[in-house]
Short mmCIF file of C-alpha atoms in Angstrom, two decimals:
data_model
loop_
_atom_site.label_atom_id
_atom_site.label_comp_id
_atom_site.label_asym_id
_atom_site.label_seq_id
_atom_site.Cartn_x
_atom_site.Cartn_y
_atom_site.Cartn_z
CA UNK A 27 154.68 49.06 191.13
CA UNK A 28 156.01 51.67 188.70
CA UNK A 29 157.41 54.84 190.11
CA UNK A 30 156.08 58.36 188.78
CA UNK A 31 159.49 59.98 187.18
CA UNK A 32 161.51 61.95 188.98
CA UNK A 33 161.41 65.52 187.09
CA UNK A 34 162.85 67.88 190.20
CA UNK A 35 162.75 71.52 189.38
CA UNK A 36 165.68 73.03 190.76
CA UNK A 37 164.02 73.41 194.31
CA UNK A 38 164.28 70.00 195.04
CA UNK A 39 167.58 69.63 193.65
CA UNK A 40 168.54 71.92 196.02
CA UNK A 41 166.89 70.92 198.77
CA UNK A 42 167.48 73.14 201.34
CA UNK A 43 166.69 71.42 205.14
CA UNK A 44 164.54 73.79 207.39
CA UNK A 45 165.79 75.26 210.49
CA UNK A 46 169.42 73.61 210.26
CA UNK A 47 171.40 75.20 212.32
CA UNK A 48 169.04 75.86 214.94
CA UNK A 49 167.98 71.57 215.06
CA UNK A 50 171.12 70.44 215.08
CA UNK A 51 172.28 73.18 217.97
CA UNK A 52 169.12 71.71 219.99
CA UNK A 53 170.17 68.08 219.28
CA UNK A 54 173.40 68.27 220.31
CA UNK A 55 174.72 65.60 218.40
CA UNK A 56 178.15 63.66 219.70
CA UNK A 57 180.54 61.13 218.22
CA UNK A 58 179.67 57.41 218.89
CA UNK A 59 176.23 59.01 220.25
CA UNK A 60 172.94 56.95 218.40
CA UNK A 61 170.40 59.40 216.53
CA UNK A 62 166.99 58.83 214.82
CA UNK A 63 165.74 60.89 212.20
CA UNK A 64 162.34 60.10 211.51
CA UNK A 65 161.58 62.04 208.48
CA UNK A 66 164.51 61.69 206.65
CA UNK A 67 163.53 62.97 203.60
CA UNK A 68 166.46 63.74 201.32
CA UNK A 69 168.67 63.54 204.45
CA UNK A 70 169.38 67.05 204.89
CA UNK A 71 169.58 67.23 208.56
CA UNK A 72 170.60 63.69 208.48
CA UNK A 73 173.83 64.24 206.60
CA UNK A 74 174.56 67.76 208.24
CA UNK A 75 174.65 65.64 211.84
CA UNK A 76 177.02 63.45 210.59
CA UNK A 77 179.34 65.66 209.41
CA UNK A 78 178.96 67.69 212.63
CA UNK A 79 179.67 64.69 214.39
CA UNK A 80 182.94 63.73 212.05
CA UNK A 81 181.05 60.63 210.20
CA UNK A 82 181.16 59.38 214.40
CA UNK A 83 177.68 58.94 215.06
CA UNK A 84 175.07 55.80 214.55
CA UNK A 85 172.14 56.85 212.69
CA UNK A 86 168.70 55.52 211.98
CA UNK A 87 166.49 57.24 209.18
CA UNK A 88 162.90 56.25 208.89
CA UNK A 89 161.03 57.41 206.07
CA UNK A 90 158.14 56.01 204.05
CA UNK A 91 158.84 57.56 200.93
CA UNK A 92 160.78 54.59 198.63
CA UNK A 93 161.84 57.87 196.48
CA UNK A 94 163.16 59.75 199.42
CA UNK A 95 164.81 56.65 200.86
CA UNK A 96 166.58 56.26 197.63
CA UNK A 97 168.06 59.92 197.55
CA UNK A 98 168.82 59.64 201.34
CA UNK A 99 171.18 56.64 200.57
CA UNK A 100 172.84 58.76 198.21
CA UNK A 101 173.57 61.82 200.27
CA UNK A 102 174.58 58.99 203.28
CA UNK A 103 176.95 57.01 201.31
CA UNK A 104 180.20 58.38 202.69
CA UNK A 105 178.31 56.98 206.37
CA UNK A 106 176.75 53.97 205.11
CA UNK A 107 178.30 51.68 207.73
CA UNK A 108 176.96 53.63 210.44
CA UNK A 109 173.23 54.42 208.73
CA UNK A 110 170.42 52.04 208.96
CA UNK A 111 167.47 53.69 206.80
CA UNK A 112 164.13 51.51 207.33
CA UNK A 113 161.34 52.07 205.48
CA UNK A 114 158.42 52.62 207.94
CA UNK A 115 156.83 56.06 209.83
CA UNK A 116 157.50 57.61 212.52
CA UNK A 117 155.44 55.95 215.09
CA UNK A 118 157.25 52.54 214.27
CA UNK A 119 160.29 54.22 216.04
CA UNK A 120 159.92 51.45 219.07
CA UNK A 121 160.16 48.88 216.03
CA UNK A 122 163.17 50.26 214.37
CA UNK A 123 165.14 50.71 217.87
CA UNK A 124 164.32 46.93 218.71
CA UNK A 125 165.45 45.77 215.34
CA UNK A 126 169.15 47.88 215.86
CA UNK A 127 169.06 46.58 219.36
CA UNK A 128 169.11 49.73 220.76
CA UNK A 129 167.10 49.87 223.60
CA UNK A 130 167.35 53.86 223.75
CA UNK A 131 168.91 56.90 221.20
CA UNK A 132 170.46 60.00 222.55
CA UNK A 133 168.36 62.12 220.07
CA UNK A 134 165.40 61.99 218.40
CA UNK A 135 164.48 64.31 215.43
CA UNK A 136 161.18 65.22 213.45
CA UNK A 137 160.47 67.51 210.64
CA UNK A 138 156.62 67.55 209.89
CA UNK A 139 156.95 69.11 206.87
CA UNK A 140 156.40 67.59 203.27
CA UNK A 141 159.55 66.93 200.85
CA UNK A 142 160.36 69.36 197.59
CA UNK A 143 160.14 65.92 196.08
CA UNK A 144 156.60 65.30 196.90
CA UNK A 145 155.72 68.82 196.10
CA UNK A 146 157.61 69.59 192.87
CA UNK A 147 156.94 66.41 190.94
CA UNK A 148 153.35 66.65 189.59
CA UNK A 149 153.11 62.81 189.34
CA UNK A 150 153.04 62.52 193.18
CA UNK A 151 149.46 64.47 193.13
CA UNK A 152 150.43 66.56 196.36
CA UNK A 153 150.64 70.29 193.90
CA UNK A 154 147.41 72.45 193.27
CA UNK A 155 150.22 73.95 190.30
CA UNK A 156 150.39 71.73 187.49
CA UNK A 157 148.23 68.57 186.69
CA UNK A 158 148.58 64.90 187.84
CA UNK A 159 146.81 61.82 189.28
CA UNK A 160 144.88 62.74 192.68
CA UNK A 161 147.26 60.40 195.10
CA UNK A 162 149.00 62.07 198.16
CA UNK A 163 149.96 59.11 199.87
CA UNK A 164 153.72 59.47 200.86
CA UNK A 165 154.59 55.92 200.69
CA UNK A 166 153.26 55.42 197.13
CA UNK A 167 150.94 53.17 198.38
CA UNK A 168 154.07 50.81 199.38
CA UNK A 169 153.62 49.90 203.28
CA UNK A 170 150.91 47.76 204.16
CA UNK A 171 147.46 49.48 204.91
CA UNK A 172 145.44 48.92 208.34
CA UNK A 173 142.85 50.33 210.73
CA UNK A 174 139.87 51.87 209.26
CA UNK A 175 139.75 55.62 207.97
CA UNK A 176 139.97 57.90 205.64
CA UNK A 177 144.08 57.45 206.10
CA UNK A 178 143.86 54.68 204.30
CA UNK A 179 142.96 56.23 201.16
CA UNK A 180 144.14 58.15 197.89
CA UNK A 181 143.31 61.38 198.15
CA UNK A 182 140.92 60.46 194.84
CA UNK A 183 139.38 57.49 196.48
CA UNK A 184 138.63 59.90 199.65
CA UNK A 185 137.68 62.65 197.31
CA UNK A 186 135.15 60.38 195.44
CA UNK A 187 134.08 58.64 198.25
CA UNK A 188 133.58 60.09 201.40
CA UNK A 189 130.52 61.86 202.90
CA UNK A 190 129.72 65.32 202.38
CA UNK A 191 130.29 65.57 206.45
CA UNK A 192 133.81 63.56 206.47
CA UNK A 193 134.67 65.81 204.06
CA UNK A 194 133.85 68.83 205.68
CA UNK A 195 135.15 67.80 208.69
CA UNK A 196 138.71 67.34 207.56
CA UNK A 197 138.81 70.40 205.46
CA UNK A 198 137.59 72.48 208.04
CA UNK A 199 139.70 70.43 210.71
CA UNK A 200 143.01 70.19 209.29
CA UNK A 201 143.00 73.31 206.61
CA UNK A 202 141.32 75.28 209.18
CA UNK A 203 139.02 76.78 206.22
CA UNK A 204 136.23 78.88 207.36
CA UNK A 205 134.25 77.99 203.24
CA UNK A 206 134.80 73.85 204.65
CA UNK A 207 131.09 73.48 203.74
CA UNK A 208 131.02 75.13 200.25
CA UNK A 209 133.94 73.52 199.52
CA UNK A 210 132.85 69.96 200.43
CA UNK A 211 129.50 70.44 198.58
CA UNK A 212 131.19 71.55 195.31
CA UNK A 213 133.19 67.72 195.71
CA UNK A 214 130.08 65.86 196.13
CA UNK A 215 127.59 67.37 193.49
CA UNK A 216 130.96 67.61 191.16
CA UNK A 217 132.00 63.85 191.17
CA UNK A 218 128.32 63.12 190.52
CA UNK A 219 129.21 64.59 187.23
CA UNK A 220 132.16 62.81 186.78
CA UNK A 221 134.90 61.03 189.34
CA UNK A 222 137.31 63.82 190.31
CA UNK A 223 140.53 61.96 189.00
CA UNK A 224 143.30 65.70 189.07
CA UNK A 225 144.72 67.54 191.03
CA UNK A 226 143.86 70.18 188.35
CA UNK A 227 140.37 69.66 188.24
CA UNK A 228 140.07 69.40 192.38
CA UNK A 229 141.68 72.71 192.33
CA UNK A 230 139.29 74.06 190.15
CA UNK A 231 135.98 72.82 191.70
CA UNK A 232 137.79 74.26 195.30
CA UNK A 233 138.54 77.62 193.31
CA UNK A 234 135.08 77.85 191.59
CA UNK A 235 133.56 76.88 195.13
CA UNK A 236 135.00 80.28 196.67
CA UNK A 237 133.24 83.15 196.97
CA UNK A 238 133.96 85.52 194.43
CA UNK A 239 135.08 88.44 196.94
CA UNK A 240 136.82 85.75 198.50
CA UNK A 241 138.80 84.63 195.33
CA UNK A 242 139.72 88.45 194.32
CA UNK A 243 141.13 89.08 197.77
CA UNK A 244 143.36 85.60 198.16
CA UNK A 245 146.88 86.00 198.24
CA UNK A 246 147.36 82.33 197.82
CA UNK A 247 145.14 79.70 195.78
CA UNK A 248 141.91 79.11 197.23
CA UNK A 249 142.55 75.03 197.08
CA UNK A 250 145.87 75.49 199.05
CA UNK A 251 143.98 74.82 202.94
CA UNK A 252 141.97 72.17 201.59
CA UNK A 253 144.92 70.10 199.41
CA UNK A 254 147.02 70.56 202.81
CA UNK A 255 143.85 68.75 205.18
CA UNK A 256 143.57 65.94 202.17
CA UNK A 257 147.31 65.11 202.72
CA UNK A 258 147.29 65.06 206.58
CA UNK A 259 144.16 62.92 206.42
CA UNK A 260 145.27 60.46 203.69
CA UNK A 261 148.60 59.81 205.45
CA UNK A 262 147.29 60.11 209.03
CA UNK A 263 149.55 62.92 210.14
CA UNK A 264 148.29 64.08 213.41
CA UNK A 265 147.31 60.16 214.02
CA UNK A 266 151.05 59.23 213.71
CA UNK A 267 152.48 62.10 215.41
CA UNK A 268 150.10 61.54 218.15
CA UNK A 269 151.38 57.57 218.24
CA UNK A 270 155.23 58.80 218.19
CA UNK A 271 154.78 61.28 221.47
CA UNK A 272 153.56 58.64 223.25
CA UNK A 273 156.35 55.81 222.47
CA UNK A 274 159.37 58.11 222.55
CA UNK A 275 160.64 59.03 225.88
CA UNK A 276 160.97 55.60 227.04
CA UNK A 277 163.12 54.90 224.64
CA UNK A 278 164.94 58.42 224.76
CA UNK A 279 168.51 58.25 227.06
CA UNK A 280 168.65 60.27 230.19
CA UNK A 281 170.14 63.52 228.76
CA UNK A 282 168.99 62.74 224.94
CA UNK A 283 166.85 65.27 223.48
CA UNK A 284 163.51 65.50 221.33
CA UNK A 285 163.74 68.26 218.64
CA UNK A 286 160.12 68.37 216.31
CA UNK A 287 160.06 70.88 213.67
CA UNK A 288 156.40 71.34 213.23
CA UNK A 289 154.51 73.04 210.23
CA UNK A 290 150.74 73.44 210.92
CA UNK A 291 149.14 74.99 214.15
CA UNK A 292 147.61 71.47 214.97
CA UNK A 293 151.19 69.96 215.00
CA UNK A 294 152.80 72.41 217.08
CA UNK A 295 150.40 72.34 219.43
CA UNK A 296 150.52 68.11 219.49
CA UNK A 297 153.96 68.79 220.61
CA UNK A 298 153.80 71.79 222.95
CA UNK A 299 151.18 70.18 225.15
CA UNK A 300 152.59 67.06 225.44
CA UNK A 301 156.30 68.84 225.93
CA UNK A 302 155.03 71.06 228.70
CA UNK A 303 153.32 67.67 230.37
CA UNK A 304 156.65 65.60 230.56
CA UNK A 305 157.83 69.05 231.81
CA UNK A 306 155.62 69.51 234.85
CA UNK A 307 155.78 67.94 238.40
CA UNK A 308 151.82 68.39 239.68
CA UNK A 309 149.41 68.29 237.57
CA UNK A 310 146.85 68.88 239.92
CA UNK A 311 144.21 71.58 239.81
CA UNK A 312 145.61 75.05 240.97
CA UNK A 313 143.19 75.29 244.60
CA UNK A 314 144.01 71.97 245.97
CA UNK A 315 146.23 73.01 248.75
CA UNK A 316 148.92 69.76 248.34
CA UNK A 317 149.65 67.32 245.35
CA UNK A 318 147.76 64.14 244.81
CA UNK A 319 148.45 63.33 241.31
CA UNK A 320 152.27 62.11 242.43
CA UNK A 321 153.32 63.09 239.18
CA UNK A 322 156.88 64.06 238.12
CA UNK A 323 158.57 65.96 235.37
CA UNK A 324 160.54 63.53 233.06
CA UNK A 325 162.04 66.40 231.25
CA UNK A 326 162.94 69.78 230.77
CA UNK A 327 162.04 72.13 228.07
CA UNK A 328 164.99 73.59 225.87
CA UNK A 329 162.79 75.72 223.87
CA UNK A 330 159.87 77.53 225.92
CA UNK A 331 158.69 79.18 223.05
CA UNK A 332 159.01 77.75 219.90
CA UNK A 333 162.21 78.91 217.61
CA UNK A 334 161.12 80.61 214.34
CA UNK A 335 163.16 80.62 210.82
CA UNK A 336 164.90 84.20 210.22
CA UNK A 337 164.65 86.51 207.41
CA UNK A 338 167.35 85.14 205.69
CA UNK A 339 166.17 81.94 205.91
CA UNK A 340 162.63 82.67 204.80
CA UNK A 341 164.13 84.63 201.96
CA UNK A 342 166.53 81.88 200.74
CA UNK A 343 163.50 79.27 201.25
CA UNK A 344 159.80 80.26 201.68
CA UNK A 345 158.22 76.98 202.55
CA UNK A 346 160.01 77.40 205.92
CA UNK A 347 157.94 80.66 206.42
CA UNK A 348 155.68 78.46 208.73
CA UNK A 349 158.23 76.74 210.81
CA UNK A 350 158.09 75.82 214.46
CA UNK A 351 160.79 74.16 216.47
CA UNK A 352 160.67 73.08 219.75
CA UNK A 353 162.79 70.82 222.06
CA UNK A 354 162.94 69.25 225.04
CA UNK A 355 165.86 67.11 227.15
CA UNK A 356 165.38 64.06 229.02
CA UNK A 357 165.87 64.31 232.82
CA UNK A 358 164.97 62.33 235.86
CA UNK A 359 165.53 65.93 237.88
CA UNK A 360 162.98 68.60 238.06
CA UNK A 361 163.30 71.11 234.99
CA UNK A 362 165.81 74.27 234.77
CA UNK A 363 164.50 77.01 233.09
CA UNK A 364 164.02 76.74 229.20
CA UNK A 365 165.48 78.93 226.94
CA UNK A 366 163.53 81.28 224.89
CA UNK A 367 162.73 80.79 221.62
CA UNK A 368 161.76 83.67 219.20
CA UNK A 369 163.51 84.94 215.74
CA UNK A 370 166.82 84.63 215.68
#
């Protein structure tokens, strides 16, 4: 398969990793300790951890991007003898662990968001801003396809091909658009005309398909919510983040932490409930006088609520505008009180 070029503007060459500080002081990474990034990405907060750690720690990096995976070596040469980077997602982490032989890692980390190099290079058909092929798929189309869905799909073979409801549904599910049924109607009477094959002409029909008072009062693109649901449908993001929350804390040490950095309200809510579960002992409803359920907290929350980018940081990088982090800690003993989050 031939790779689009890599063209970075100088955003991606400078990537800057979201929430640094602030993941890495949740993570609490130590020498000789074994780590899993599972967006690696250009291996920002993978290479950051490993200097923290003085080049001591063992570190997996799981990413499906072969571009990304190729950068990440790069910035993890002076390491390479203690990083493994496997090309698979997230919710493969049980497969990755078994093939290192580790049968748990102190720390696990996640950053939901999507790369400067997906979003800067045109070719990759993630940008509304400039033209290229209508793709989104953050492997490249490189790991094996299976299941049934529209995750297994360009974003032009879902554009062109799905149902006027299926499309409505994931525009107005995952880009939370309230014009998810104008939108989706423009698509289907616009690829009778002609298959919708750019991102430049997608954006347009998505523009053209706003209402006028609508357009004039945007402060971003009109096509932004709707791009954003393509890409979490095509590559199955709340799907695989669901599949990761439930395979990770087995296979999380007693005293290892969790640390998501989520992007999108669906996310951080994937990870709050399910961090607030592990979190509880009775999960019983409030008026029964004594606990049935026998359930027990397996963890204890670091972050109660969830820690936000500062000024500065928003400044320096705006795509971290809509970061969430939150973290939790491995425990067989009922929870301590979690920190609070906020602004630092």
């Amino acid at each position: 398969m031939t790779m689009p070029a890599l063209s970075p503007t100088p955003q991606t060459a400078e990537h800057q990793p979201v929430l640094l500080d602030e993941a890495l002081t949740m993570l609490n990474p130590r020498p000789e300790g074994r780590y899993v990034d599972g967006t690696l990405g250009l291996a920002g907060h993978a290479s950051a951890l490993m200097e923290r750690t003085g080049g001591r720690a063992w570190l997996c990096g799981l990413d499906r991007d072969p571009q990304a995976r190729t950068r990440a070596a790069e910035r993890l040469a002076p390491w390479a003898g203690r990083c493994r980077i496997t090309a698979a997602t997230f919710d493969h982490i049980a497969d990755a662990l078994d093939d290192l032989g580790w049968d748990t890692a102190d720390g696990f980390l996640l950053d939901l968001g999507v790369s400067s190099l997906q979003l800067d290079v045109s070719a990759r058909g993630f940008s509304l801003h400039g033209d290229g092929p209508l793709d989104m798929r953050m492997d490249m189309g490189t790991l094996p396809r299976s299941g049934q869905g529209p995750h297994n799909a360009s974003a032009r073979e879902l554009v062109n091909r799905a149902d006027f409801q299926t499309l409505k549904r994931i525009i107005e599910e995952y880009g939370e658009d309230p014009q998810a049924g104008r939108i989706a109607r423009a698509i289907v009477e616009e690829r009778e005309r002609a298959p919708i094959e750019s991102t430049a002409r997608l954006a347009e029909i998505v523009r053209l398909a706003y209402p006028a008072a609508w357009r004039a009062k945007a402060r971003n693109h009109p096509a932004t919510r709707t791009f954003q649901a393509l890409r979490m449908a095509v590559n199955d993001e709340m799907g695989q983040l669901e599949r990761f929350l439930d395979a990770v804390l087995p296979r999380l040490a007693r005293g290892g932490r969790l640390v998501i950095i989520s992007f999108h309200s669906l996310e951080d809510r994937a990870v709050k409930r399910r961090f607030r579960l592990w979190s509880t002992d009775c999960l019983c409803p409030p008026h029964l006088p004594r606990c049935v359920c026998g359930h027990k907290a397996e963890a204890r929350l670091i972050t109660r609520r969830p820690v936000l980018p500062s000024r500065e940081e928003c400044a320096r990088n705006p795509r971290a505008a809509s970061a969430r982090l939150r973290a939790v800690e491995k425990t067989g003993e009922k929870a301590a009180p979690a920190t609070a989050g906020g602004r630092p």
